[in-house]
PDB file of C-alpha atoms in Angstrom:
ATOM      1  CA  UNK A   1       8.718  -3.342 -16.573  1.00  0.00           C
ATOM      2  CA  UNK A   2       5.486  -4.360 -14.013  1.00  0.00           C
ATOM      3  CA  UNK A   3       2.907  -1.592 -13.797  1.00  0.00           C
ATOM      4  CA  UNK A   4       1.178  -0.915 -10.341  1.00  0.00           C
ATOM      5  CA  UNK A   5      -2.593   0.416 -10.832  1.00  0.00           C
ATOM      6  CA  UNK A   6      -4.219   1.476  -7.708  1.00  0.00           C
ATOM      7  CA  UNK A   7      -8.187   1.608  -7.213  1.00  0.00           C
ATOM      8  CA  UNK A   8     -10.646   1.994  -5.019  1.00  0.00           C
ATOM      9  CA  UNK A   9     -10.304   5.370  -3.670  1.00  0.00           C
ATOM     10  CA  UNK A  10     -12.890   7.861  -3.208  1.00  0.00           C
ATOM     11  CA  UNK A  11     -15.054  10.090  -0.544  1.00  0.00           C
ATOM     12  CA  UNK A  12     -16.010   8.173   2.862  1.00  0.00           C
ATOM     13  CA  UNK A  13     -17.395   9.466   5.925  1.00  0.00           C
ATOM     14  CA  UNK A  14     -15.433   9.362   8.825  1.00  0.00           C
ATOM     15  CA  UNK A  15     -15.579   5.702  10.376  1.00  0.00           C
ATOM     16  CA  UNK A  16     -16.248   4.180   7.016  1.00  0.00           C
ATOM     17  CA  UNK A  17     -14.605   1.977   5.163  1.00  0.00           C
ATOM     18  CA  UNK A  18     -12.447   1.483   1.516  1.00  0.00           C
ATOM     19  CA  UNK A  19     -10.875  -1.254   0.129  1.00  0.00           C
ATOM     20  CA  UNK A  20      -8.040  -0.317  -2.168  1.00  0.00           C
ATOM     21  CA  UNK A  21      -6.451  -2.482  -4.831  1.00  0.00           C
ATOM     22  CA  UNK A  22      -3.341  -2.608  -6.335  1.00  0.00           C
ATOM     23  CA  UNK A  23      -3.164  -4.984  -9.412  1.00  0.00           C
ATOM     24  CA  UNK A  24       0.203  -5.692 -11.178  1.00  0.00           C
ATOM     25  CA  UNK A  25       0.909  -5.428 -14.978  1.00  0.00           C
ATOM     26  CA  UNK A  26       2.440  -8.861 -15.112  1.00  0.00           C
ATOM     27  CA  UNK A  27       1.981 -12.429 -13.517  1.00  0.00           C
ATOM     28  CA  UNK A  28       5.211 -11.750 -11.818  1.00  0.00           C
ATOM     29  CA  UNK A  29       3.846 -10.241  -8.244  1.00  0.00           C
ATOM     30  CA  UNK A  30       5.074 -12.944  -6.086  1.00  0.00           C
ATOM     31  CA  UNK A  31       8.809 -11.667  -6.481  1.00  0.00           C
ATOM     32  CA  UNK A  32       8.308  -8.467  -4.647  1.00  0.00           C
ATOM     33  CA  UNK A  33       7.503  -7.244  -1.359  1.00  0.00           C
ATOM     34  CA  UNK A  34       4.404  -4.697  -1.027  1.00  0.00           C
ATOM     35  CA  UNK A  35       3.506  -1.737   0.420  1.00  0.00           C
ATOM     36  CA  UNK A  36       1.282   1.152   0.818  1.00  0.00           C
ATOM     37  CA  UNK A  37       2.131   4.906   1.274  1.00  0.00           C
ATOM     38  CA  UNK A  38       0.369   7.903   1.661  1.00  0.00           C
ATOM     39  CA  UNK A  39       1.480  11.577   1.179  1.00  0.00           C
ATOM     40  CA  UNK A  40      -1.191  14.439   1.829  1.00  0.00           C
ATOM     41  CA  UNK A  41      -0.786  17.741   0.583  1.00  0.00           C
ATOM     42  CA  UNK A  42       2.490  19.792   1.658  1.00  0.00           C
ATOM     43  CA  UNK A  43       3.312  16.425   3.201  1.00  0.00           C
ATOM     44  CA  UNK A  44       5.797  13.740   2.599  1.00  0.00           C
ATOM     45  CA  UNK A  45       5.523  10.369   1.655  1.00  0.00           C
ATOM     46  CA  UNK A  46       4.561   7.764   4.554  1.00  0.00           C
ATOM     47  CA  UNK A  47       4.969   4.550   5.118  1.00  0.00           C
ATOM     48  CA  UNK A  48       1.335   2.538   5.879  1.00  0.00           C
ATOM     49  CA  UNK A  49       1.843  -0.977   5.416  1.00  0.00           C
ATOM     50  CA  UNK A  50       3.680  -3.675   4.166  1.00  0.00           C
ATOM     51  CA  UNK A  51       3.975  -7.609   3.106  1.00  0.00           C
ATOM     52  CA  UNK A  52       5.856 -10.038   2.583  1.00  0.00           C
ATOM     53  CA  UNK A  53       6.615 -11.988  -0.549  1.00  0.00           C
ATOM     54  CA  UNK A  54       4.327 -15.055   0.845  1.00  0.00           C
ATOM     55  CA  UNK A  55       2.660 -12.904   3.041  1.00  0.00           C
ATOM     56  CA  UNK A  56       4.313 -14.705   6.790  1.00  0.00           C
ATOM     57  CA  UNK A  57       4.660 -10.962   8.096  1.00  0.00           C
ATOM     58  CA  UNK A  58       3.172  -7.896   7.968  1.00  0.00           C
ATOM     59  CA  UNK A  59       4.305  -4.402   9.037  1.00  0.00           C
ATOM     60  CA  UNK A  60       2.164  -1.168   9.661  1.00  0.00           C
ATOM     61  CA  UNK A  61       2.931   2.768  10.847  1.00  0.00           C
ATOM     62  CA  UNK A  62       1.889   3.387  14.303  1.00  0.00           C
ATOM     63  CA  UNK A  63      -0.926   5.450  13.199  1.00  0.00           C
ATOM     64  CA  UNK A  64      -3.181   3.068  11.143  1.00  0.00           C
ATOM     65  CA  UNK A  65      -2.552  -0.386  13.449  1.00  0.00           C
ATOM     66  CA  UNK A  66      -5.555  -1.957  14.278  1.00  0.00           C
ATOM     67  CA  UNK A  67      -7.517  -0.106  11.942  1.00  0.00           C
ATOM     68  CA  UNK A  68      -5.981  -0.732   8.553  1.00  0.00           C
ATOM     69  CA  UNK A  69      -5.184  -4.345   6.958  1.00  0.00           C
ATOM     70  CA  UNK A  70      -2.779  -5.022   4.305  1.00  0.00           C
ATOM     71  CA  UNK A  71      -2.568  -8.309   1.990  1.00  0.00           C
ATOM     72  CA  UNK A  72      -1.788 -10.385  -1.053  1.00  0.00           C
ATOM     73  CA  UNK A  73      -3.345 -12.819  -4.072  1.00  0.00           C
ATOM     74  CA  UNK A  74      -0.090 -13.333  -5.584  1.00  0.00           C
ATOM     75  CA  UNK A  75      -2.304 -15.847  -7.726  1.00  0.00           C
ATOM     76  CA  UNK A  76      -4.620 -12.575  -8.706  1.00  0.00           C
ATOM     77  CA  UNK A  77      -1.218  -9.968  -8.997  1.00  0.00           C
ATOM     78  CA  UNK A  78      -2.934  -7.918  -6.445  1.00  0.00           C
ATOM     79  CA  UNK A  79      -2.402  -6.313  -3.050  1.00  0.00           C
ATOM     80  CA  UNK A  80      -5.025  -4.967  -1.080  1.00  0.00           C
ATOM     81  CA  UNK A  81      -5.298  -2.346   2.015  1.00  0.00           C
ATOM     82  CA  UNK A  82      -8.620  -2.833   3.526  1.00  0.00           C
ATOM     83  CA  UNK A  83      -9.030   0.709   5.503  1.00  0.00           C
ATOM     84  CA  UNK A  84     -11.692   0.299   8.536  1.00  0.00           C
ATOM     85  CA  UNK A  85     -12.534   3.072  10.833  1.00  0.00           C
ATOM     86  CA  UNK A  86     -11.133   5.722   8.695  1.00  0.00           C
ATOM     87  CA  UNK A  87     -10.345   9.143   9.982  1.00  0.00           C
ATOM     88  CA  UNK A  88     -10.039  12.478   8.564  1.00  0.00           C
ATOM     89  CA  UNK A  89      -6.146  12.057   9.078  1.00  0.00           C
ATOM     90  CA  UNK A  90      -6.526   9.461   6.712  1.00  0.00           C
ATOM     91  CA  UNK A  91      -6.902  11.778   3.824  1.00  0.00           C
ATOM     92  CA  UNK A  92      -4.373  11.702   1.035  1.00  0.00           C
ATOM     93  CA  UNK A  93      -2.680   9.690  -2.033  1.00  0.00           C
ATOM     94  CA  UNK A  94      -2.081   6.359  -1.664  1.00  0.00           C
ATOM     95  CA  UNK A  95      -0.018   5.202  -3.140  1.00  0.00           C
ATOM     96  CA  UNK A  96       1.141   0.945  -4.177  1.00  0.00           C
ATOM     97  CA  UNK A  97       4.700   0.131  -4.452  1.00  0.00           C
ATOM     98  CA  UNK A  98       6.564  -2.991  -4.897  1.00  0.00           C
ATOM     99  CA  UNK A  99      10.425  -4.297  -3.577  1.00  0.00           C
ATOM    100  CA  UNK A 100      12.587  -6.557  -5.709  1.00  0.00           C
ATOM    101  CA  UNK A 101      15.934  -6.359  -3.457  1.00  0.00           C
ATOM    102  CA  UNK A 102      14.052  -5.956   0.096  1.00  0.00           C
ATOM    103  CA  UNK A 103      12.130  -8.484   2.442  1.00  0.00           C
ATOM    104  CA  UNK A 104      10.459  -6.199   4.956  1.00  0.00           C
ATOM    105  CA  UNK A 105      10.767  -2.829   3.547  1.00  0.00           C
ATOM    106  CA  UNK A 106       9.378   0.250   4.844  1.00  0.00           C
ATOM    107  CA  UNK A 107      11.346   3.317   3.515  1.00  0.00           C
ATOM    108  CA  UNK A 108      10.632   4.589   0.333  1.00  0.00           C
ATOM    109  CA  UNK A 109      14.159   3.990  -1.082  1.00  0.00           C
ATOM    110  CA  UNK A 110      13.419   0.444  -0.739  1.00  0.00           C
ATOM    111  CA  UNK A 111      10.712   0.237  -3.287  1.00  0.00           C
ATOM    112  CA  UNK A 112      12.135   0.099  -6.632  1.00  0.00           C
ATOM    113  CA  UNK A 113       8.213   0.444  -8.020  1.00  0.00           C
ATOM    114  CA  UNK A 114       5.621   2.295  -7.897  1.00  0.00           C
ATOM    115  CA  UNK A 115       1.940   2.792  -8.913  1.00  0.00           C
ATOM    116  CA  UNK A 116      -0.022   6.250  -9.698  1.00  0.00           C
ATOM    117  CA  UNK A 117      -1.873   7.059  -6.339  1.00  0.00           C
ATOM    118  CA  UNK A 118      -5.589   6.868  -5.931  1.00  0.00           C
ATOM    119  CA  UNK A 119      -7.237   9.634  -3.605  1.00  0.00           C
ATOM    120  CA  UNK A 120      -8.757   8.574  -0.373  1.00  0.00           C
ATOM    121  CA  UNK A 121     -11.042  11.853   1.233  1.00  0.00           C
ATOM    122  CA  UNK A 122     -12.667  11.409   4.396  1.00  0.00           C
ATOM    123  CA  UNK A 123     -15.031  13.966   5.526  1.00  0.00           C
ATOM    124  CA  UNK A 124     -15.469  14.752   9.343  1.00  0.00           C
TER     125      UNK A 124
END
């Protein structure tokens, strides 16, 4: 089974930047879509971005486009979210996840894997 191990959270100021990582147990990354989530407190789990399998499309929720970057080293097993102009909305869990059956996914019943969630804060 492929482990997902998110890092790279942490406290930024509002209209800083973080680079998250997600880094996969096995040299197997290339088979699966990516993408990121978030779920703050009381909140459910949102869709952020996503990527393909060789990385020809990506996909992002309304509310981070323009700001937030998703992509791949399939070479290096990792995924990366680079976060610019970060807001307090921002704030939450983020969470990695991978896709097996699923080209463009989105919804969370798509992702048949998932990593452990590294905090992102970001203070106003």
């Amino acid at each position: 089974q492929v482990q997902l191990v998110e890092s790279g959270g942490g406290l930024v100021q509002a209209g800083g930047s973080l680079r998250l990582s997600c880094a996969a147990s096995e040299r197997t990354l290339g088979r699966y879509a990516m993408g990121w989530f978030r779920q703050a407190p009381g909140k459910e789990r949102d869709f952020v971005a996503a990527i393909t399998r060789s990385a020809d499309s990506t996909y992002y929720a309304n509310s981070v486009k323009g700001r937030f970057t998703i992509s791949r080293d399939n070479a290096k097993n990792t995924v990366y979210l680079q976060m610019n102009s970060l807001k307090p909305e921002d704030t939450a869990v983020y969470y990695c996840a991978a896709s097996y059956y699923y080209d463009s996914p989105r919804a969370t019943y798509e992702y048949n894997l998932w990593g452990q969630g590294t905090q992102v804060t970001v203070s106003s």
